Coordinates of C-alpha atoms in Angstrom, one line a residue:
M182 CA -0.3 0.3 0.3
Q183 CA 2.5 2.4 1.0
E184 CA 3.8 2.2 -2.7
Y185 CA 0.9 3.4 -4.3
V186 CA 0.6 5.9 -2.1
E187 CA 4.6 6.4 -2.7
I188 CA 3.4 6.6 -7.1
G189 CA 0.2 8.9 -6.1
E190 CA 2.7 11.0 -4.7
E191 CA 4.7 11.7 -7.8
L192 CA 2.5 11.1 -9.8
I193 CA 0.3 14.0 -8.0
F194 CA 3.5 16.7 -8.3
I195 CA 3.7 15.1 -12.3
A196 CA 0.5 16.3 -13.0
M197 CA 0.7 19.5 -11.1
G198 CA 3.9 20.6 -13.2
I199 CA 2.5 19.2 -16.9
A200 CA -0.7 21.5 -15.9
S201 CA 1.7 24.0 -14.7
V202 CA 3.2 24.4 -18.5
I203 CA 0.2 23.7 -19.8
A204 CA -1.3 27.6 -18.4
L205 CA 2.0 28.9 -18.9
A206 CA 1.9 28.4 -22.7
V207 CA -1.9 29.3 -23.1
F208 CA -1.5 32.5 -21.0
A209 CA 1.2 33.4 -23.6
E210 CA -0.3 31.9 -27.0
R211 CA -3.2 34.6 -26.0
L212 CA -1.6 37.4 -24.2
I213 CA 0.2 37.4 -27.7
Y214 CA -3.7 37.2 -29.7
Y215 CA -5.4 40.1 -27.6
K216 CA -2.5 42.7 -27.7
K217 CA -3.1 42.3 -31.3
S218 CA -7.1 43.4 -30.7
L219 CA -6.1 45.7 -28.0
G220 CA -4.0 48.5 -27.6
K221 CA -4.0 52.6 -28.4
K222 CA -3.7 51.5 -32.1
N223 CA -6.5 49.6 -32.2
E224 CA -8.7 52.2 -29.9
D225 CA -7.6 54.8 -32.8
Y226 CA -9.1 52.8 -35.9
L227 CA -12.5 52.3 -34.1
T228 CA -12.6 55.3 -33.1
E229 CA -11.9 56.6 -36.2
V230 CA -13.8 54.4 -38.2
R231 CA -16.7 55.0 -36.0
T232 CA -16.3 58.9 -36.5
S233 CA -15.9 58.2 -40.5
L234 CA -19.0 57.5 -40.4
Q235 CA -20.6 60.3 -40.2
E236 CA -18.3 61.9 -43.0
E237 CA -16.9 59.6 -45.4
P238 CA -16.7 56.2 -44.2
E239 CA -16.2 54.0 -48.0
I240 CA -12.5 56.9 -47.7
H241 CA -11.6 56.3 -44.2
W242 CA -12.4 52.7 -43.5
K243 CA -9.8 51.3 -45.9
T244 CA -7.0 52.4 -43.3
D245 CA -5.8 50.3 -40.6
A246 CA -4.5 50.4 -37.4
G247 CA -0.8 48.9 -38.5
E248 CA -1.6 45.1 -39.0
E249 CA -4.8 43.1 -38.8
S250 CA -6.6 42.4 -35.7
I251 CA -10.1 41.8 -34.8
Y252 CA -11.9 45.2 -35.1
T253 CA -10.0 45.7 -39.2
R254 CA -11.1 42.6 -39.7
F255 CA -14.9 43.0 -39.0
V256 CA -15.0 47.3 -40.7
Q257 CA -13.1 45.4 -43.6
F258 CA -15.9 42.1 -43.5
A259 CA -18.2 44.7 -42.7
L260 CA -17.6 48.0 -46.4
K261 CA -17.7 44.2 -48.6
Q262 CA -21.6 43.6 -46.6
L263 CA -22.8 47.0 -46.9
K264 CA -24.7 45.3 -50.5
L265 CA -26.7 43.5 -48.4
G266 CA -30.0 44.6 -47.1
R267 CA -30.8 46.0 -42.8
K268 CA -31.3 42.7 -42.6
G269 CA -29.1 40.4 -44.0
L270 CA -26.0 43.4 -43.5
D271 CA -27.4 42.8 -39.7
E272 CA -27.6 38.4 -39.4
S273 CA -24.1 38.6 -41.8
L274 CA -22.3 41.3 -38.8
D275 CA -24.2 38.0 -35.7
G276 CA -22.3 36.2 -37.9
Q277 CA -18.8 37.3 -38.1
I278 CA -19.0 38.6 -33.9
L279 CA -19.7 35.0 -33.2
S280 CA -16.8 33.8 -35.1
E281 CA -14.2 36.5 -33.9
K282 CA -16.4 35.2 -30.2
L283 CA -14.7 32.1 -30.2
E284 CA -11.8 33.4 -31.7
L285 CA -11.3 35.2 -28.8
E286 CA -12.3 31.9 -26.4
K287 CA -10.4 29.5 -27.9
R288 CA -8.3 27.5 -25.1
L289 CA -9.6 29.7 -22.5
P290 CA -12.2 26.5 -21.5
I291 CA -8.1 24.9 -20.5
L292 CA -7.6 27.5 -18.5
N293 CA -11.0 27.4 -16.1
T294 CA -10.1 24.0 -16.5
L295 CA -7.3 24.0 -14.9
G296 CA -8.0 26.7 -12.2
N297 CA -11.0 24.5 -10.6
N298 CA -9.4 21.4 -10.6
A299 CA -5.5 22.1 -9.3
P300 CA -6.6 22.7 -6.3
F301 CA -9.0 19.4 -6.3
I302 CA -5.4 17.6 -7.5
G303 CA -3.3 19.1 -4.7
L304 CA -5.5 18.1 -2.0
L305 CA -5.4 14.6 -3.3
G306 CA -2.3 14.9 -3.3
T307 CA -2.3 16.5 0.8
V308 CA -4.5 13.3 1.4
L309 CA -1.5 10.6 -0.5
G310 CA 0.9 12.3 2.1
V311 CA -1.5 12.0 5.4
I312 CA -2.2 8.8 4.8
K313 CA 1.3 7.8 4.3
A314 CA 2.0 10.0 7.4
F315 CA -0.6 7.8 9.6
Y316 CA 0.7 4.5 8.0
G317 CA 4.4 5.2 9.4
L318 CA 3.3 6.0 12.5
G319 CA 1.6 3.5 12.9
T320 CA 4.6 1.0 11.9
L321 CA 7.2 3.2 13.2
G322 CA 5.3 4.2 16.1
S323 CA 7.0 6.8 18.1
S324 CA 10.0 6.8 17.4
G325 CA 8.7 7.2 13.5
A326 CA 8.2 10.9 13.8
E327 CA 10.5 12.0 12.3
V328 CA 9.0 10.0 8.7
V329 CA 5.2 11.5 10.3
M330 CA 6.5 15.1 10.1
R331 CA 8.4 14.8 6.1
S332 CA 4.7 13.1 4.7
I333 CA 3.1 15.9 6.6
S334 CA 5.3 18.5 4.9
T335 CA 4.9 16.9 1.3
A336 CA 1.0 16.2 1.9
L337 CA 0.7 20.5 2.8
L338 CA 3.4 21.3 -0.1
A339 CA 0.7 19.7 -3.2
T340 CA -1.9 21.3 -1.3
A341 CA 0.6 24.6 -1.9
A342 CA 1.5 23.4 -5.0
G343 CA -2.3 23.7 -6.3
L344 CA -3.6 26.8 -4.8
A345 CA -0.2 28.1 -6.7
V346 CA -1.2 26.8 -9.6
A347 CA -4.7 27.8 -9.6
I348 CA -4.6 30.9 -8.4
P349 CA -2.6 33.2 -10.6
V350 CA -4.7 30.1 -14.3
V351 CA -8.2 31.7 -12.3
M352 CA -6.3 35.4 -12.8
A353 CA -6.0 35.1 -16.1
N354 CA -8.8 33.4 -17.4
N355 CA -10.2 36.7 -15.8
Y356 CA -8.3 38.4 -17.1
F357 CA -8.8 37.3 -20.4
S358 CA -12.6 36.8 -20.1
R359 CA -12.9 40.8 -19.2
K360 CA -10.6 41.5 -22.5
S361 CA -13.4 39.3 -24.4
K362 CA -16.3 41.5 -22.9
V363 CA -15.0 44.7 -23.7
I364 CA -14.0 43.8 -27.2
L365 CA -16.7 42.3 -28.4
Q366 CA -18.7 45.4 -26.7
N367 CA -17.4 46.8 -29.0
M368 CA -18.0 45.0 -32.1
E369 CA -21.2 45.6 -31.1
I370 CA -21.7 48.7 -30.5
L371 CA -20.0 49.0 -34.0
K372 CA -22.2 46.5 -35.2
K373 CA -25.5 49.2 -34.6
E374 CA -24.0 52.0 -36.3
L375 CA -23.5 49.6 -39.3
L376 CA -26.7 49.4 -39.2
S377 CA -27.9 52.9 -38.5
Y378 CA -25.6 54.3 -41.2
Q379 CA -27.3 52.1 -43.6
M380 CA -30.2 51.9 -43.5
N381 CA -29.9 56.8 -42.8
K382 CA -27.8 56.1 -46.3
T383 CA -30.9 53.8 -48.3
K384 CA -33.1 56.0 -47.5
V385 CA -30.9 58.8 -49.7

């Protein structure tokens, strides 16, 4: 039994190491992706487009934010759909927003899963460590106090590792979720302004 408990403890720490590497990789990838859609250049571009809706949109919309981003893709897509009626434009822009939402939320479930389950994995390691400690206490008696203390220390370390992985992962997931909501809200606002512009242009 003792051997299985020790193997379980090792597997717990290996799982924690793998989880931390995966979380770091996802965080880095998502950070790079989101930076392409945030920042001053993209915000200035969004402001320019919204302002141009009341001026000369066909000219101003062809400028970009220096590199492809969600906003530039959305605007260029809208340009191609302006020939559709109001209903067609509305539905096509909704579809584009949904497509961008899927891309924004890509891999975030990984962070969510790791953040929710890492503490439980650490707790499992703690339980195994406590089992090992009591087993040693029962086998060695009072003479095995040092072994028992080491087992308990390892058990607590497993819990600490679980929390060390979970806390930053949850913070990162919340950060990206918040940024995603801001971007999608900006696109919804832009969609409404595009529909309003298209309707006014049709009347003229």
